[in-house]
Amino acid sequence: MAQKKKRKLKVLNLLLLIALVLAIAAGGLWFTYQQNIKPVSSADETVLFEVSSGTSAKNTAIELEKQGIIKDSTSAYVYMKLNNLGDIKSGTYDLNKSWDVKHILTVLNDPTAAAVNTVSITIVEGDWAKDIAAKIEAETNVTADELLTLWNDADYLASLKDRYAFITDEMFSDSVRIYLEGYLMPDTYIFYKETDAKSVTEKILDQTEIVFEKYKQQIADSGYSTHQIFTLASIVQYEASTEEDMKMIAGVFYNRLNIDMALQSSVTVCYAIDFEKQTDNWTACEVNNDFESPYNTYKYTGLPPGPIMNPGSAALDAVLNPT
C-alpha cells in the first residue's frame, strides 16, 4: 500500500509539473502575442500600403510584417481570426507605424478608408534613370528635371550614406553620367500624387537597400566594390533577357576583365551615344564602336565609370554567381 501511494504521489507530482510547464508556456505565448500586436514604433510615421485585389488576409499580414508596419504576421493573423477582422479590402492605405494591430486591421477592413490620392508606378529592369523620371513626372507633381537634378546632387546623396550602405564615394566620379543610375531598384511603387522629389527618391532607395542587404556579404567577398558590381550587373541586364544567359554573359565578362581585355559590349556604346546626343538611337550602337566616351568598352578596358541602366536582383545575382 505504501508503494502504491508513493507511485500515485509521483504521478501526481509529474502531472502537476507538466501542468505548470504548460501554464508557463501558455503564459509566455500570451505575453509574446500581446507584445506582437502592439505598435512597431512610438514615433509617428505614415506609410503607404497597398492591398491588391484578391490578396488573402494571411498574405496581407505577411506583407505588413515585411514592410515593417507590424511586428509579427502570425500574431496579426490570429488577431484577425479572433476579432473577425479578416475581411481586408483592396486599395492603397495611409497606415502609421505608431498604430497597434487592432487600429491597422480596422482601417484595412474599412472600404471607405483607402487613399484616393496615390498612383502606382512600375520601374522595370533596364529602365534608364531619365525614363524613370519621366514615368514619375507623368503621374505626380514632381518633374523629371527635379528628379534628375536630385539624382545628381552629390551633397544630398552623400548625406544618405548612413541610411543606405550601397552609397559609396565611388559613385561620385566626374565621368559618371547620373549618380543614381543603376541604383533605382526595379519594382512597383505607390506614391502620393502630390509629393516631392526627396520622398520619391528615398522610397525607391529603401527598396534598393533591401535588395542590397540580400547580397551584401557576397559583394564584400567578390573582390569587387559595390559600385563595380552594380555597374557590371547593369551591363549584364542590358545584354541578356534570361537568368541563365545573364550568368553566362557575366562569366564571359569576368574572363575578359581577368586578362585585361576590353569588355567589348555594344550596350555600353548605346548608353554612351544617348549620353552625348540625348537620343534613343540604340540601333547605332553596333556601328559606332569608336564613339568617344568613357562608357565605350571597345575603346577603354575595364568597367565603365558607372552603371548604364537600372538592373534587377536577377542581374545582381548573376554577376555574383556567374557561370
PDB file of C-alpha atoms in Angstrom:
ATOM      1  CA  MET A   1       0.000   0.000   0.000  1.00  0.00           C
ATOM      2  CA  ALA A   2       2.821   2.377   0.835  1.00  0.00           C
ATOM      3  CA  GLN A   3       4.486   1.725  -2.535  1.00  0.00           C
ATOM      4  CA  LYS A   4       1.200   2.361  -4.364  1.00  0.00           C
ATOM      5  CA  LYS A   5       0.780   5.652  -2.507  1.00  0.00           C
ATOM      6  CA  LYS A   6       4.331   6.650  -3.472  1.00  0.00           C
ATOM      7  CA  ARG A   7       3.676   5.823  -7.137  1.00  0.00           C
ATOM      8  CA  LYS A   8       0.435   7.803  -7.078  1.00  0.00           C
ATOM      9  CA  LEU A   9       2.266  10.717  -5.484  1.00  0.00           C
ATOM     10  CA  LYS A  10       4.976  10.589  -8.158  1.00  0.00           C
ATOM     11  CA  VAL A  11       2.368  10.519 -10.920  1.00  0.00           C
ATOM     12  CA  LEU A  12       0.535  13.409  -9.295  1.00  0.00           C
ATOM     13  CA  ASN A  13       3.726  15.395  -8.962  1.00  0.00           C
ATOM     14  CA  LEU A  14       4.583  14.674 -12.584  1.00  0.00           C
ATOM     15  CA  LEU A  15       1.158  15.800 -13.723  1.00  0.00           C
ATOM     16  CA  LEU A  16       1.471  18.945 -11.646  1.00  0.00           C
ATOM     17  CA  LEU A  17       4.892  19.610 -13.142  1.00  0.00           C
ATOM     18  CA  ILE A  18       3.556  19.134 -16.686  1.00  0.00           C
ATOM     19  CA  ALA A  19       0.618  21.410 -15.892  1.00  0.00           C
ATOM     20  CA  LEU A  20       2.998  24.015 -14.515  1.00  0.00           C
ATOM     21  CA  VAL A  21       5.232  23.830 -17.610  1.00  0.00           C
ATOM     22  CA  LEU A  22       2.209  24.116 -19.895  1.00  0.00           C
ATOM     23  CA  ALA A  23       0.910  27.067 -17.889  1.00  0.00           C
ATOM     24  CA  ILE A  24       4.271  28.826 -18.109  1.00  0.00           C
ATOM     25  CA  ALA A  25       4.474  28.097 -21.843  1.00  0.00           C
ATOM     26  CA  ALA A  26       0.931  29.352 -22.401  1.00  0.00           C
ATOM     27  CA  GLY A  27       1.701  32.450 -20.372  1.00  0.00           C
ATOM     28  CA  GLY A  28       4.831  33.048 -22.417  1.00  0.00           C
ATOM     29  CA  LEU A  29       2.925  32.651 -25.677  1.00  0.00           C
ATOM     30  CA  TRP A  30       0.209  35.005 -24.461  1.00  0.00           C
ATOM     31  CA  PHE A  31       2.785  37.584 -23.373  1.00  0.00           C
ATOM     32  CA  THR A  32       4.562  37.327 -26.757  1.00  0.00           C
ATOM     33  CA  TYR A  33       1.245  37.627 -28.582  1.00  0.00           C
ATOM     34  CA  GLN A  34       0.324  40.735 -26.600  1.00  0.00           C
ATOM     35  CA  GLN A  35       3.706  42.297 -27.371  1.00  0.00           C
ATOM     36  CA  ASN A  36       3.427  41.450 -31.064  1.00  0.00           C
ATOM     37  CA  ILE A  37       0.103  43.226 -31.537  1.00  0.00           C
ATOM     38  CA  LYS A  38       1.478  46.465 -30.114  1.00  0.00           C
ATOM     39  CA  PRO A  39       2.804  49.250 -32.432  1.00  0.00           C
ATOM     40  CA  VAL A  40       6.215  48.750 -34.041  1.00  0.00           C
ATOM     41  CA  SER A  41       7.163  52.312 -33.139  1.00  0.00           C
ATOM     42  CA  SER A  42       6.227  55.087 -30.742  1.00  0.00           C
ATOM     43  CA  ALA A  43       7.152  57.664 -33.387  1.00  0.00           C
ATOM     44  CA  ASP A  44       4.518  58.980 -35.772  1.00  0.00           C
ATOM     45  CA  GLU A  45       5.423  57.655 -39.252  1.00  0.00           C
ATOM     46  CA  THR A  46       2.878  57.412 -42.050  1.00  0.00           C
ATOM     47  CA  VAL A  47       3.469  54.864 -44.804  1.00  0.00           C
ATOM     48  CA  LEU A  48       1.578  53.822 -47.900  1.00  0.00           C
ATOM     49  CA  PHE A  49       0.400  50.225 -48.007  1.00  0.00           C
ATOM     50  CA  GLU A  50      -1.262  48.588 -50.995  1.00  0.00           C
ATOM     51  CA  VAL A  51      -3.592  45.608 -50.864  1.00  0.00           C
ATOM     52  CA  SER A  52      -4.001  44.090 -54.319  1.00  0.00           C
ATOM     53  CA  SER A  53      -7.342  42.640 -55.350  1.00  0.00           C
ATOM     54  CA  GLY A  54      -7.637  39.001 -54.332  1.00  0.00           C
ATOM     55  CA  THR A  55      -4.873  39.125 -51.710  1.00  0.00           C
ATOM     56  CA  SER A  56      -5.686  36.815 -48.787  1.00  0.00           C
ATOM     57  CA  ALA A  57      -5.802  38.030 -45.198  1.00  0.00           C
ATOM     58  CA  LYS A  58      -2.825  35.824 -44.341  1.00  0.00           C
ATOM     59  CA  ASN A  59      -0.704  37.214 -47.196  1.00  0.00           C
ATOM     60  CA  THR A  60      -1.725  40.732 -46.217  1.00  0.00           C
ATOM     61  CA  ALA A  61      -0.382  40.088 -42.719  1.00  0.00           C
ATOM     62  CA  ILE A  62       2.863  38.723 -44.172  1.00  0.00           C
ATOM     63  CA  GLU A  63       3.277  41.842 -46.316  1.00  0.00           C
ATOM     64  CA  LEU A  64       2.548  44.122 -43.364  1.00  0.00           C
ATOM     65  CA  GLU A  65       5.361  42.461 -41.432  1.00  0.00           C
ATOM     66  CA  LYS A  66       7.699  42.557 -44.435  1.00  0.00           C
ATOM     67  CA  GLN A  67       7.192  46.309 -44.745  1.00  0.00           C
ATOM     68  CA  GLY A  68       7.816  46.857 -41.039  1.00  0.00           C
ATOM     69  CA  ILE A  69       4.263  48.019 -40.283  1.00  0.00           C
ATOM     70  CA  ILE A  70       3.549  45.245 -37.768  1.00  0.00           C
ATOM     71  CA  LYS A  71       5.837  43.106 -35.636  1.00  0.00           C
ATOM     72  CA  ASP A  72       4.621  39.614 -36.455  1.00  0.00           C
ATOM     73  CA  SER A  73       2.331  38.322 -39.201  1.00  0.00           C
ATOM     74  CA  THR A  74       1.262  35.185 -37.316  1.00  0.00           C
ATOM     75  CA  SER A  75       0.092  37.167 -34.299  1.00  0.00           C
ATOM     76  CA  ALA A  76      -1.730  39.612 -36.576  1.00  0.00           C
ATOM     77  CA  TYR A  77      -3.433  36.752 -38.410  1.00  0.00           C
ATOM     78  CA  VAL A  78      -4.550  35.207 -35.107  1.00  0.00           C
ATOM     79  CA  TYR A  79      -5.895  38.615 -34.064  1.00  0.00           C
ATOM     80  CA  MET A  80      -7.834  38.816 -37.344  1.00  0.00           C
ATOM     81  CA  LYS A  81      -9.491  35.478 -36.670  1.00  0.00           C
ATOM     82  CA  LEU A  82     -10.260  36.161 -33.025  1.00  0.00           C
ATOM     83  CA  ASN A  83     -11.753  39.582 -33.746  1.00  0.00           C
ATOM     84  CA  ASN A  84     -13.436  39.000 -37.115  1.00  0.00           C
ATOM     85  CA  LEU A  85     -11.114  41.447 -38.918  1.00  0.00           C
ATOM     86  CA  GLY A  86     -10.077  39.255 -41.838  1.00  0.00           C
ATOM     87  CA  ASP A  87     -12.270  40.932 -44.470  1.00  0.00           C
ATOM     88  CA  ILE A  88      -9.416  43.003 -45.905  1.00  0.00           C
ATOM     89  CA  LYS A  89     -10.422  45.405 -48.677  1.00  0.00           C
ATOM     90  CA  SER A  90      -8.200  46.060 -51.704  1.00  0.00           C
ATOM     91  CA  GLY A  91      -6.797  49.547 -52.140  1.00  0.00           C
ATOM     92  CA  THR A  92      -3.972  51.822 -51.045  1.00  0.00           C
ATOM     93  CA  TYR A  93      -3.969  52.925 -47.418  1.00  0.00           C
ATOM     94  CA  ASP A  94      -2.260  55.517 -45.250  1.00  0.00           C
ATOM     95  CA  LEU A  95      -1.062  53.480 -42.272  1.00  0.00           C
ATOM     96  CA  ASN A  96       1.001  54.617 -39.326  1.00  0.00           C
ATOM     97  CA  LYS A  97       3.739  52.647 -37.592  1.00  0.00           C
ATOM     98  CA  SER A  98       2.570  54.050 -34.249  1.00  0.00           C
ATOM     99  CA  TRP A  99      -0.762  52.203 -34.625  1.00  0.00           C
ATOM    100  CA  ASP A 100      -1.385  48.850 -32.996  1.00  0.00           C
ATOM    101  CA  VAL A 101      -2.614  45.815 -34.913  1.00  0.00           C
ATOM    102  CA  LYS A 102      -6.255  46.490 -33.979  1.00  0.00           C
ATOM    103  CA  HIS A 103      -6.113  50.003 -35.466  1.00  0.00           C
ATOM    104  CA  ILE A 104      -4.338  48.852 -38.627  1.00  0.00           C
ATOM    105  CA  LEU A 105      -6.722  45.958 -39.284  1.00  0.00           C
ATOM    106  CA  THR A 106      -9.751  48.136 -38.590  1.00  0.00           C
ATOM    107  CA  VAL A 107      -8.586  50.552 -41.292  1.00  0.00           C
ATOM    108  CA  LEU A 108      -7.891  47.720 -43.743  1.00  0.00           C
ATOM    109  CA  ASN A 109     -11.418  46.384 -43.193  1.00  0.00           C
ATOM    110  CA  ASP A 110     -12.999  49.777 -43.915  1.00  0.00           C
ATOM    111  CA  PRO A 111     -13.947  50.128 -47.624  1.00  0.00           C
ATOM    112  CA  THR A 112     -14.028  53.925 -47.281  1.00  0.00           C
ATOM    113  CA  ALA A 113     -10.528  54.216 -45.788  1.00  0.00           C
ATOM    114  CA  ALA A 114      -8.479  53.636 -48.940  1.00  0.00           C
ATOM    115  CA  ALA A 115      -6.472  56.640 -50.101  1.00  0.00           C
ATOM    116  CA  VAL A 116      -7.510  58.113 -53.438  1.00  0.00           C
ATOM    117  CA  ASN A 117      -4.587  60.464 -53.982  1.00  0.00           C
ATOM    118  CA  THR A 118      -1.999  57.824 -54.850  1.00  0.00           C
ATOM    119  CA  VAL A 119      -0.554  56.358 -58.025  1.00  0.00           C
ATOM    120  CA  SER A 120       1.204  53.100 -58.850  1.00  0.00           C
ATOM    121  CA  ILE A 121       4.393  53.346 -60.913  1.00  0.00           C
ATOM    122  CA  THR A 122       6.458  50.391 -62.094  1.00  0.00           C
ATOM    123  CA  ILE A 123      10.187  50.594 -62.708  1.00  0.00           C
ATOM    124  CA  VAL A 124      11.175  47.702 -64.935  1.00  0.00           C
ATOM    125  CA  GLU A 125      14.561  46.047 -65.248  1.00  0.00           C
ATOM    126  CA  GLY A 126      16.604  48.001 -67.749  1.00  0.00           C
ATOM    127  CA  ASP A 127      14.915  51.382 -67.347  1.00  0.00           C
ATOM    128  CA  TRP A 128      17.250  54.339 -67.646  1.00  0.00           C
ATOM    129  CA  ALA A 129      17.129  56.982 -64.921  1.00  0.00           C
ATOM    130  CA  LYS A 130      15.680  59.505 -67.383  1.00  0.00           C
ATOM    131  CA  ASP A 131      12.878  57.047 -68.263  1.00  0.00           C
ATOM    132  CA  ILE A 132      12.051  56.514 -64.591  1.00  0.00           C
ATOM    133  CA  ALA A 133      11.969  60.265 -64.039  1.00  0.00           C
ATOM    134  CA  ALA A 134       9.600  60.654 -66.992  1.00  0.00           C
ATOM    135  CA  LYS A 135       7.259  57.974 -65.598  1.00  0.00           C
ATOM    136  CA  ILE A 136       7.114  59.722 -62.249  1.00  0.00           C
ATOM    137  CA  GLU A 137       6.548  63.139 -63.850  1.00  0.00           C
ATOM    138  CA  ALA A 138       3.607  61.718 -65.814  1.00  0.00           C
ATOM    139  CA  GLU A 139       1.811  60.579 -62.655  1.00  0.00           C
ATOM    140  CA  THR A 140       2.822  63.037 -59.926  1.00  0.00           C
ATOM    141  CA  ASN A 141       3.519  66.741 -59.410  1.00  0.00           C
ATOM    142  CA  VAL A 142       7.289  66.094 -59.368  1.00  0.00           C
ATOM    143  CA  THR A 143       9.068  66.954 -62.626  1.00  0.00           C
ATOM    144  CA  ALA A 144      11.673  64.818 -64.340  1.00  0.00           C
ATOM    145  CA  ASP A 145      14.154  67.699 -64.145  1.00  0.00           C
ATOM    146  CA  GLU A 146      13.710  67.912 -60.360  1.00  0.00           C
ATOM    147  CA  LEU A 147      14.418  64.207 -60.011  1.00  0.00           C
ATOM    148  CA  LEU A 148      17.414  64.103 -62.334  1.00  0.00           C
ATOM    149  CA  THR A 149      18.911  67.133 -60.611  1.00  0.00           C
ATOM    150  CA  LEU A 150      18.458  65.474 -57.215  1.00  0.00           C
ATOM    151  CA  TRP A 151      19.856  62.175 -58.510  1.00  0.00           C
ATOM    152  CA  ASN A 152      22.998  64.073 -59.489  1.00  0.00           C
ATOM    153  CA  ASP A 153      23.289  66.040 -56.248  1.00  0.00           C
ATOM    154  CA  ALA A 154      26.447  64.647 -54.638  1.00  0.00           C
ATOM    155  CA  ASP A 155      25.946  66.526 -51.356  1.00  0.00           C
ATOM    156  CA  TYR A 156      22.398  65.217 -50.930  1.00  0.00           C
ATOM    157  CA  LEU A 157      23.370  61.648 -51.786  1.00  0.00           C
ATOM    158  CA  ALA A 158      26.427  61.751 -49.535  1.00  0.00           C
ATOM    159  CA  SER A 159      24.139  62.769 -46.667  1.00  0.00           C
ATOM    160  CA  LEU A 160      22.310  59.440 -47.125  1.00  0.00           C
ATOM    161  CA  LYS A 161      25.376  57.224 -46.636  1.00  0.00           C
ATOM    162  CA  ASP A 162      24.447  56.267 -43.085  1.00  0.00           C
ATOM    163  CA  ARG A 163      20.984  55.226 -44.241  1.00  0.00           C
ATOM    164  CA  TYR A 164      21.951  53.388 -47.445  1.00  0.00           C
ATOM    165  CA  ALA A 165      25.049  51.199 -47.329  1.00  0.00           C
ATOM    166  CA  PHE A 166      25.288  50.926 -51.131  1.00  0.00           C
ATOM    167  CA  ILE A 167      26.034  54.659 -51.500  1.00  0.00           C
ATOM    168  CA  THR A 168      29.815  54.996 -51.737  1.00  0.00           C
ATOM    169  CA  ASP A 169      32.271  57.688 -52.807  1.00  0.00           C
ATOM    170  CA  GLU A 170      32.998  55.689 -55.957  1.00  0.00           C
ATOM    171  CA  MET A 171      29.597  56.746 -57.304  1.00  0.00           C
ATOM    172  CA  PHE A 172      30.680  60.364 -57.471  1.00  0.00           C
ATOM    173  CA  SER A 173      33.255  60.171 -60.243  1.00  0.00           C
ATOM    174  CA  ASP A 174      33.283  63.153 -62.615  1.00  0.00           C
ATOM    175  CA  SER A 175      32.780  60.720 -65.509  1.00  0.00           C
ATOM    176  CA  VAL A 176      29.535  59.284 -64.121  1.00  0.00           C
ATOM    177  CA  ARG A 177      26.515  60.440 -66.052  1.00  0.00           C
ATOM    178  CA  ILE A 178      23.871  60.228 -63.295  1.00  0.00           C
ATOM    179  CA  TYR A 179      24.992  59.233 -59.814  1.00  0.00           C
ATOM    180  CA  LEU A 180      21.900  57.158 -59.060  1.00  0.00           C
ATOM    181  CA  GLU A 181      21.832  55.421 -62.438  1.00  0.00           C
ATOM    182  CA  GLY A 182      21.897  51.720 -61.606  1.00  0.00           C
ATOM    183  CA  TYR A 183      20.664  52.189 -58.037  1.00  0.00           C
ATOM    184  CA  LEU A 184      16.960  52.789 -58.742  1.00  0.00           C
ATOM    185  CA  MET A 185      15.671  49.297 -57.998  1.00  0.00           C
ATOM    186  CA  PRO A 186      13.000  47.918 -60.349  1.00  0.00           C
ATOM    187  CA  ASP A 187       9.704  47.346 -58.537  1.00  0.00           C
ATOM    188  CA  THR A 188       6.173  48.696 -58.361  1.00  0.00           C
ATOM    189  CA  TYR A 189       5.911  51.735 -56.104  1.00  0.00           C
ATOM    190  CA  ILE A 190       2.982  53.622 -54.644  1.00  0.00           C
ATOM    191  CA  PHE A 191       3.474  57.390 -54.479  1.00  0.00           C
ATOM    192  CA  TYR A 192       1.252  60.263 -53.485  1.00  0.00           C
ATOM    193  CA  LYS A 193       0.202  62.327 -56.491  1.00  0.00           C
ATOM    194  CA  GLU A 194       1.238  65.410 -54.545  1.00  0.00           C
ATOM    195  CA  THR A 195       4.710  64.657 -53.228  1.00  0.00           C
ATOM    196  CA  ASP A 196       8.320  65.837 -53.528  1.00  0.00           C
ATOM    197  CA  ALA A 197      11.490  64.591 -55.199  1.00  0.00           C
ATOM    198  CA  LYS A 198      13.201  63.511 -51.989  1.00  0.00           C
ATOM    199  CA  SER A 199      10.257  61.424 -50.782  1.00  0.00           C
ATOM    200  CA  VAL A 200      10.043  59.674 -54.141  1.00  0.00           C
ATOM    201  CA  THR A 201      13.781  59.082 -54.286  1.00  0.00           C
ATOM    202  CA  GLU A 202      14.108  57.716 -50.783  1.00  0.00           C
ATOM    203  CA  LYS A 203      11.185  55.346 -51.231  1.00  0.00           C
ATOM    204  CA  ILE A 204      12.975  53.825 -54.230  1.00  0.00           C
ATOM    205  CA  LEU A 205      16.289  53.723 -52.388  1.00  0.00           C
ATOM    206  CA  ASP A 206      14.614  51.939 -49.471  1.00  0.00           C
ATOM    207  CA  GLN A 207      13.871  49.062 -51.853  1.00  0.00           C
ATOM    208  CA  THR A 208      17.403  49.163 -53.275  1.00  0.00           C
ATOM    209  CA  GLU A 209      18.729  48.814 -49.731  1.00  0.00           C
ATOM    210  CA  ILE A 210      16.532  45.763 -49.124  1.00  0.00           C
ATOM    211  CA  VAL A 211      17.932  44.050 -52.225  1.00  0.00           C
ATOM    212  CA  PHE A 212      21.485  45.179 -51.436  1.00  0.00           C
ATOM    213  CA  GLU A 213      21.298  43.696 -47.939  1.00  0.00           C
ATOM    214  CA  LYS A 214      20.447  40.342 -49.507  1.00  0.00           C
ATOM    215  CA  TYR A 215      23.722  40.357 -51.471  1.00  0.00           C
ATOM    216  CA  LYS A 216      25.868  42.500 -49.166  1.00  0.00           C
ATOM    217  CA  GLN A 217      28.094  39.685 -47.947  1.00  0.00           C
ATOM    218  CA  GLN A 218      28.554  38.205 -51.420  1.00  0.00           C
ATOM    219  CA  ILE A 219      29.559  41.613 -52.739  1.00  0.00           C
ATOM    220  CA  ALA A 220      32.060  42.010 -49.916  1.00  0.00           C
ATOM    221  CA  ASP A 221      33.529  38.578 -50.742  1.00  0.00           C
ATOM    222  CA  SER A 222      33.586  39.134 -54.513  1.00  0.00           C
ATOM    223  CA  GLY A 223      36.809  41.125 -54.734  1.00  0.00           C
ATOM    224  CA  TYR A 224      34.897  43.910 -56.474  1.00  0.00           C
ATOM    225  CA  SER A 225      33.431  47.082 -54.995  1.00  0.00           C
ATOM    226  CA  THR A 226      29.703  47.670 -54.633  1.00  0.00           C
ATOM    227  CA  HIS A 227      29.841  50.226 -57.447  1.00  0.00           C
ATOM    228  CA  GLN A 228      31.654  47.781 -59.733  1.00  0.00           C
ATOM    229  CA  ILE A 229      29.124  45.016 -59.045  1.00  0.00           C
ATOM    230  CA  PHE A 230      26.171  47.306 -59.777  1.00  0.00           C
ATOM    231  CA  THR A 231      27.939  48.535 -62.920  1.00  0.00           C
ATOM    232  CA  LEU A 232      28.611  45.038 -64.236  1.00  0.00           C
ATOM    233  CA  ALA A 233      25.055  43.971 -63.323  1.00  0.00           C
ATOM    234  CA  SER A 234      23.689  46.833 -65.418  1.00  0.00           C
ATOM    235  CA  ILE A 235      25.658  45.681 -68.465  1.00  0.00           C
ATOM    236  CA  VAL A 236      24.575  42.076 -67.954  1.00  0.00           C
ATOM    237  CA  GLN A 237      20.953  43.227 -67.560  1.00  0.00           C
ATOM    238  CA  TYR A 238      21.166  45.107 -70.876  1.00  0.00           C
ATOM    239  CA  GLU A 239      22.829  42.209 -72.691  1.00  0.00           C
ATOM    240  CA  ALA A 240      20.567  39.323 -71.638  1.00  0.00           C
ATOM    241  CA  SER A 241      16.910  38.515 -71.136  1.00  0.00           C
ATOM    242  CA  THR A 242      17.038  35.261 -69.146  1.00  0.00           C
ATOM    243  CA  GLU A 243      18.738  34.456 -65.854  1.00  0.00           C
ATOM    244  CA  GLU A 244      20.701  31.639 -67.477  1.00  0.00           C
ATOM    245  CA  ASP A 245      22.032  33.957 -70.174  1.00  0.00           C
ATOM    246  CA  MET A 246      22.876  36.592 -67.567  1.00  0.00           C
ATOM    247  CA  LYS A 247      25.094  34.139 -65.702  1.00  0.00           C
ATOM    248  CA  MET A 248      26.804  33.012 -68.904  1.00  0.00           C
ATOM    249  CA  ILE A 249      27.467  36.600 -70.017  1.00  0.00           C
ATOM    250  CA  ALA A 250      28.701  37.547 -66.551  1.00  0.00           C
ATOM    251  CA  GLY A 251      31.202  34.684 -66.762  1.00  0.00           C
ATOM    252  CA  VAL A 252      32.441  35.889 -70.160  1.00  0.00           C
ATOM    253  CA  PHE A 253      32.919  39.436 -68.865  1.00  0.00           C
ATOM    254  CA  TYR A 254      34.833  38.237 -65.801  1.00  0.00           C
ATOM    255  CA  ASN A 255      37.158  36.256 -68.074  1.00  0.00           C
ATOM    256  CA  ARG A 256      37.856  39.388 -70.114  1.00  0.00           C
ATOM    257  CA  LEU A 257      38.404  41.513 -67.007  1.00  0.00           C
ATOM    258  CA  ASN A 258      40.813  38.932 -65.624  1.00  0.00           C
ATOM    259  CA  ILE A 259      43.086  39.192 -68.674  1.00  0.00           C
ATOM    260  CA  ASP A 260      42.712  42.964 -69.009  1.00  0.00           C
ATOM    261  CA  MET A 261      40.799  42.555 -72.262  1.00  0.00           C
ATOM    262  CA  ALA A 262      38.207  45.153 -73.299  1.00  0.00           C
ATOM    263  CA  LEU A 263      34.662  44.060 -72.455  1.00  0.00           C
ATOM    264  CA  GLN A 264      33.557  44.995 -75.981  1.00  0.00           C
ATOM    265  CA  SER A 265      29.913  45.352 -75.043  1.00  0.00           C
ATOM    266  CA  SER A 266      27.844  47.225 -77.594  1.00  0.00           C
ATOM    267  CA  VAL A 267      25.237  48.129 -74.985  1.00  0.00           C
ATOM    268  CA  THR A 268      27.757  50.424 -73.321  1.00  0.00           C
ATOM    269  CA  VAL A 269      28.009  52.238 -76.652  1.00  0.00           C
ATOM    270  CA  CYS A 270      24.209  52.615 -76.612  1.00  0.00           C
ATOM    271  CA  TYR A 271      24.466  54.415 -73.309  1.00  0.00           C
ATOM    272  CA  ALA A 272      27.436  56.490 -74.471  1.00  0.00           C
ATOM    273  CA  ILE A 273      25.597  57.651 -77.596  1.00  0.00           C
ATOM    274  CA  ASP A 274      22.485  58.579 -75.661  1.00  0.00           C
ATOM    275  CA  PHE A 275      24.614  60.445 -73.113  1.00  0.00           C
ATOM    276  CA  GLU A 276      26.350  62.509 -75.762  1.00  0.00           C
ATOM    277  CA  LYS A 277      23.493  63.043 -78.193  1.00  0.00           C
ATOM    278  CA  GLN A 278      20.455  62.744 -75.911  1.00  0.00           C
ATOM    279  CA  THR A 279      18.698  60.419 -78.327  1.00  0.00           C
ATOM    280  CA  ASP A 280      17.402  56.884 -78.128  1.00  0.00           C
ATOM    281  CA  ASN A 281      19.012  55.789 -81.391  1.00  0.00           C
ATOM    282  CA  TRP A 282      20.180  52.458 -79.985  1.00  0.00           C
ATOM    283  CA  THR A 283      20.420  50.964 -83.485  1.00  0.00           C
ATOM    284  CA  ALA A 284      23.615  52.987 -83.935  1.00  0.00           C
ATOM    285  CA  CYS A 285      25.389  51.040 -81.180  1.00  0.00           C
ATOM    286  CA  GLU A 286      26.728  48.282 -83.387  1.00  0.00           C
ATOM    287  CA  VAL A 287      28.303  50.644 -85.913  1.00  0.00           C
ATOM    288  CA  ASN A 288      29.842  53.157 -83.516  1.00  0.00           C
ATOM    289  CA  ASN A 289      32.477  51.122 -81.696  1.00  0.00           C
ATOM    290  CA  ASP A 290      34.899  54.044 -81.965  1.00  0.00           C
ATOM    291  CA  PHE A 291      32.484  56.535 -80.359  1.00  0.00           C
ATOM    292  CA  GLU A 292      34.470  58.647 -77.887  1.00  0.00           C
ATOM    293  CA  SER A 293      33.145  58.151 -74.376  1.00  0.00           C
ATOM    294  CA  PRO A 294      34.480  56.687 -71.123  1.00  0.00           C
ATOM    295  CA  TYR A 295      31.451  54.399 -71.262  1.00  0.00           C
ATOM    296  CA  ASN A 296      32.603  52.833 -74.540  1.00  0.00           C
ATOM    297  CA  THR A 297      34.047  49.445 -73.551  1.00  0.00           C
ATOM    298  CA  TYR A 298      35.542  48.941 -77.025  1.00  0.00           C
ATOM    299  CA  LYS A 299      37.854  51.931 -76.559  1.00  0.00           C
ATOM    300  CA  TYR A 300      38.565  51.548 -72.851  1.00  0.00           C
ATOM    301  CA  THR A 301      39.399  48.424 -70.870  1.00  0.00           C
ATOM    302  CA  GLY A 302      37.781  47.587 -67.555  1.00  0.00           C
ATOM    303  CA  LEU A 303      34.350  48.634 -66.425  1.00  0.00           C
ATOM    304  CA  PRO A 304      32.739  51.940 -67.454  1.00  0.00           C
ATOM    305  CA  PRO A 305      32.537  54.757 -64.865  1.00  0.00           C
ATOM    306  CA  GLY A 306      29.153  53.601 -63.599  1.00  0.00           C
ATOM    307  CA  PRO A 307      26.014  51.605 -64.375  1.00  0.00           C
ATOM    308  CA  ILE A 308      24.385  52.057 -67.764  1.00  0.00           C
ATOM    309  CA  MET A 309      20.823  51.248 -66.660  1.00  0.00           C
ATOM    310  CA  ASN A 310      18.988  50.018 -63.585  1.00  0.00           C
ATOM    311  CA  PRO A 311      19.430  46.270 -63.062  1.00  0.00           C
ATOM    312  CA  GLY A 312      17.124  43.995 -61.114  1.00  0.00           C
ATOM    313  CA  SER A 313      18.029  41.463 -58.451  1.00  0.00           C
ATOM    314  CA  ALA A 314      18.411  38.677 -61.037  1.00  0.00           C
ATOM    315  CA  ALA A 315      21.250  40.573 -62.741  1.00  0.00           C
ATOM    316  CA  LEU A 316      22.947  41.205 -59.402  1.00  0.00           C
ATOM    317  CA  ASP A 317      22.622  37.528 -58.591  1.00  0.00           C
ATOM    318  CA  ALA A 318      24.123  36.627 -61.976  1.00  0.00           C
ATOM    319  CA  VAL A 319      27.284  38.694 -61.513  1.00  0.00           C
ATOM    320  CA  LEU A 320      27.742  37.264 -58.025  1.00  0.00           C
ATOM    321  CA  ASN A 321      27.102  33.695 -59.183  1.00  0.00           C
ATOM    322  CA  PRO A 322      28.328  33.585 -62.793  1.00  0.00           C
ATOM    323  CA  THR A 323      28.570  30.522 -64.975  1.00  0.00           C
TER     324      THR A 323
END
